[in-house]
Amino acid sequence: MTRCCLILGDQLSTDLSALQILEPQDAVLMAEVWSEATYVNHHKQKIALIFSAMRHFRDVLRRSGRTVHYVALDDTDNTQDLITEIERTQHAHQFSGWVVTEPGEWRLKAALEALRARVSFPVEVLEDSRFFASHERFAAFLSGRKQPRMEHFYRAMRKETGLLMDGSEPAGGQWNFDHDNRKKFSGGALPAPLTWPNDLITSEVKSLVELRFADHFGSLDHWFWPVTRDQALQALEYFISERLPLFGDFQDALVAEQDTLFHSLLSTSMHLGLLSPLEVCVAAEKAYREGQAPINAVEGFIRQILGWREYVRGLYWAYMPEYKKRNGLNADWPLPAFYWDEKLTDMRCLKEAVRNTREHAYAHHIQRLMVTGNFALISGCRVSDVTEWYLAVYADAFEWVELPNTLGMALFADDGLMGSKPYCASGKYIDRMSNYCKGCVYSVKSVDTADACPMNYLYWDFLATHRDVFSNNPRMAMVLKNLDRMDAEKLTRVRQLAEAFKARVEATGSDRQPDTQGPLL
Ligand code: FAD
Ligand code: DLZ
């Protein structure tokens, strides 16, 4: 009676539920497959990170005495699909059954369910216990709530885990210190991201990716992703000592050429299973208790993990597969080509966000939400184009976390499930939080002139387009009042500018005006 356990590229934890129930004689299957590597145009770094981390984890398991059947991408017998790899391995070894921890994406779980229904050998799918809230716990939270909100869920999680609690009270006397976390960065030294020299595995994988995925988006040159648990622990320690103290203050800041600021860069390590979210939160809390980091930073950081990360996962599993089809604002404008090539845009904020994305398979939250996300929202980009882009371009993008953030938080396409109002903003917000606008060819101060910042006229055009839908939302009352105050002729000009902008981008892939002097940098 020997069983086999399939371990996926984002299940690289020795305490994975499926590994926990294996007997010493049981085996493991890990497979690098074309179908997973190409179902969207994944950034080269995302593929290389996963393959390298998988190969390192294979070696950890083998060193512990486990039999691992490892299928490399270029193995001649590789069928290039996870389900057929299970069937091929079963055919060769006749295991008594299979165990899998639930995949993080609905499509793969559905494929496993289909396999289970079709084959004669047993396939057991276990819940992924690497999260704070089980599916059952999240269903209990949703039950009876018309309007679920992250803040309510987060407070319940604080109480249940005891994280940042002084008895029954929140540490520091408040649940949320967000109002302290909106400072513009005024300059000063920034701690560079921690990096490691490529070892043999990472070097080989990078060469493989460069060769086999040459047409995929992104560059492999600037790499700051841990590929082993040891590296991930170093990254955690570095974040806690060097970045966490100022994480809160500058959480929302945007700075040209400062691509990571005080952010942790820990999302890939948690998603892949190199770090547990609990140990990350415990390390942050310890820094607060020992006086090494202030409460606004630590609370803000823990809320992202204990609150948002868990909340989006809960919504994903509660509402899929229907969730993916939502398009509450009927957005259908094709995603501009400059999302794939920053040289095609003159908007400095977008140029910076796309460059960061291409160079690092990373952008920090405010770049994702208030630059690329905001532009896609106010210009009405097609939801499926945008969700596919976000899933492809970030090293930390797995659908359970990417989809609610994109479709729900950024695009407000889920009828207000993720947020009570759209995160729409004009260039004014970006100017307030960044230094982008100073070096931009567009004028952030203008709304209805040819050189006006496109975020300005697209913003008013967006509000005018959806005025009726938003008029039922009390949180939109103030901005609609401002819209109503706008002089009719001005609004007409604004809307014409928005239309001309979109026509130009659609025709040329770029926002550059034909008579603009000077090159797009
Ligand atoms: P930090 O700023 O250091 O935050 C700490 C941790 O908190 C992160 O590592 C992450 O695990 C968690 N976190 C923070 N915000 C969120 C959030 N909104 N939802 C879930 N977890 C959060 N995050 C992903 O991990 N994968 C994605 O594919 C993804 N797509 C996004 C798409 C859009 C449109 C938006 C607005 C946000 C998206 N996020 C996504 C959330 C967030 O931007 C990233 O988690 C964060 O930028 C990762 O960088 P970091 O590790 O330096 O995070
Ligand atoms: C993202 C990814 C990639 C690029 N390649 C593989 C792979 O070859 N083999 C594998 O097991 N997993 C891979 N993954 C991660 C899966 O896509 C991920 O496990 C599912 O999307 C579920 O979250």
GROMACS .gro file of C-alpha atoms and ligand atoms in nm, residues 225 239 243 247 251 260 262-268 270-271 301 303-306 308-310 312 362-370 372-373 386 390-391 394-403 405-407 409-411 418, ligand 1:
model
  108
  225TRP     CA    1   1.302   3.643  -0.470
  239PHE     CA    2   1.238   4.326   0.656
  243ARG     CA    3   1.198   4.818   0.668
  247PHE     CA    4   0.653   5.047   0.658
  251GLN     CA    5   0.289   5.242   0.296
  260THR     CA    6   1.006   4.865  -0.331
  262PHE     CA    7   0.963   4.990   0.276
  263HIS     CA    8   0.750   4.699   0.154
  264SER     CA    9   0.832   4.347   0.267
  265LEU     CA   10   0.861   4.158  -0.066
  266LEU     CA   11   0.736   3.858   0.129
  267SER     CA   12   0.424   3.773  -0.073
  268THR     CA   13   0.597   3.513  -0.293
  270MET     CA   14   0.418   3.312   0.182
  271HIS     CA   15   0.229   3.200  -0.129
  301PHE     CA   16   0.151   4.517   0.820
  303ARG     CA   17  -0.367   4.378   0.878
  304GLN     CA   18  -0.243   4.312   0.523
  305ILE     CA   19  -0.173   3.948   0.606
  306LEU     CA   20  -0.422   3.852   0.875
  308TRP     CA   21  -0.661   4.131   0.348
  309ARG     CA   22  -0.475   3.817   0.245
  310GLU     CA   23  -0.721   3.593   0.427
  312VAL     CA   24  -0.956   3.789  -0.045
  362TYR     CA   25   0.677   4.335  -0.873
  363ALA     CA   26   0.496   4.659  -0.804
  364HIS     CA   27   0.394   4.768  -0.458
  365HIS     CA   28   0.031   4.788  -0.358
  366ILE     CA   29  -0.029   5.154  -0.437
  367GLN     CA   30   0.128   5.120  -0.779
  368ARG     CA   31  -0.103   4.823  -0.847
  369LEU     CA   32  -0.413   4.989  -0.702
  370MET     CA   33  -0.379   5.360  -0.770
  372THR     CA   34  -0.229   5.067  -1.317
  373GLY     CA   35  -0.552   4.972  -1.136
  386VAL     CA   36  -0.699   4.343  -1.679
  390TYR     CA   37  -0.228   4.107  -1.329
  391LEU     CA   38  -0.223   3.728  -1.316
  394TYR     CA   39   0.353   3.955  -1.091
  395ALA     CA   40   0.567   3.687  -0.931
  396ASP     CA   41   0.312   3.663  -0.647
  397ALA     CA   42   0.006   3.629  -0.873
  398PHE     CA   43  -0.215   3.329  -0.806
  399GLU     CA   44  -0.579   3.362  -0.891
  400TRP     CA   45  -0.709   3.326  -0.534
  401VAL     CA   46  -0.532   3.648  -0.437
  402GLU     CA   47  -0.509   3.826  -0.772
  403LEU     CA   48  -0.871   3.806  -0.885
  405ASN     CA   49  -0.784   4.237  -0.572
  406THR     CA   50  -0.815   4.317  -0.942
  407LEU     CA   51  -1.177   4.253  -1.027
  409MET     CA   52  -1.072   4.612  -0.530
  410ALA     CA   53  -0.925   4.783  -0.836
  411LEU     CA   54  -1.205   4.756  -1.094
  418MET     CA   55  -1.469   4.388  -0.191
  522FAD     P1   56   0.364   4.437   0.160
  522FAD     O1   57   0.319   4.571   0.124
  522FAD     O2   58   0.490   4.423   0.233
  522FAD     O3   59   0.245   4.369   0.243
  522FAD     C1   60   0.268   4.256   0.327
  522FAD     C2   61   0.189   4.136   0.283
  522FAD     O4   62   0.052   4.159   0.300
  522FAD     C3   63   0.207   4.097   0.139
  522FAD     O5   64   0.322   4.020   0.121
  522FAD     C4   65   0.078   4.021   0.109
  522FAD     O6   66   0.091   3.886   0.141
  522FAD     C5   67  -0.022   4.085   0.204
  522FAD     N1   68  -0.110   4.178   0.132
  522FAD     C6   69  -0.099   4.311   0.125
  522FAD     N2   70  -0.204   4.364   0.060
  522FAD     C7   71  -0.280   4.260   0.022
  522FAD     C8   72  -0.401   4.249  -0.050
  522FAD     N3   73  -0.465   4.355  -0.096
  522FAD     N4   74  -0.448   4.126  -0.071
  522FAD     C9   75  -0.384   4.017  -0.026
  522FAD     N5   76  -0.270   4.021   0.044
  522FAD    C10   77  -0.220   4.141   0.068
  522FAD     N6   78  -0.109   4.033  -0.394
  522FAD    C11   79  -0.062   3.911  -0.422
  522FAD     O7   80  -0.002   3.848  -0.337
  522FAD     N7   81  -0.081   3.854  -0.544
  522FAD    C12   82  -0.145   3.921  -0.644
  522FAD     O8   83  -0.160   3.867  -0.753
  522FAD    C13   84  -0.193   4.051  -0.616
  522FAD     N8   85  -0.257   4.122  -0.712
  522FAD    C14   86  -0.303   4.248  -0.684
  522FAD    C15   87  -0.371   4.317  -0.784
  522FAD    C16   88  -0.420   4.443  -0.757
  522FAD    C17   89  -0.496   4.517  -0.864
  522FAD    C18   90  -0.400   4.501  -0.630
  522FAD    C19   91  -0.452   4.636  -0.601
  522FAD    C20   92  -0.333   4.433  -0.533
  522FAD    C21   93  -0.284   4.306  -0.556
  522FAD     N9   94  -0.216   4.233  -0.457
  522FAD    C22   95  -0.172   4.106  -0.487
  522FAD    C23   96  -0.203   4.283  -0.321
  522FAD    C24   97  -0.071   4.357  -0.290
  522FAD     O9   98  -0.050   4.458  -0.385
  522FAD    C25   99   0.047   4.263  -0.285
  522FAD    O10  100   0.021   4.158  -0.194
  522FAD    C26  101   0.175   4.332  -0.237
  522FAD    O11  102   0.203   4.441  -0.321
  522FAD    C27  103   0.290   4.233  -0.234
  522FAD    O12  104   0.411   4.298  -0.205
  522FAD     P2  105   0.480   4.289  -0.063
  522FAD    O13  106   0.501   4.147  -0.027
  522FAD    O14  107   0.599   4.378  -0.067
  522FAD    O15  108   0.366   4.346   0.029
   0.00000   0.00000   0.00000
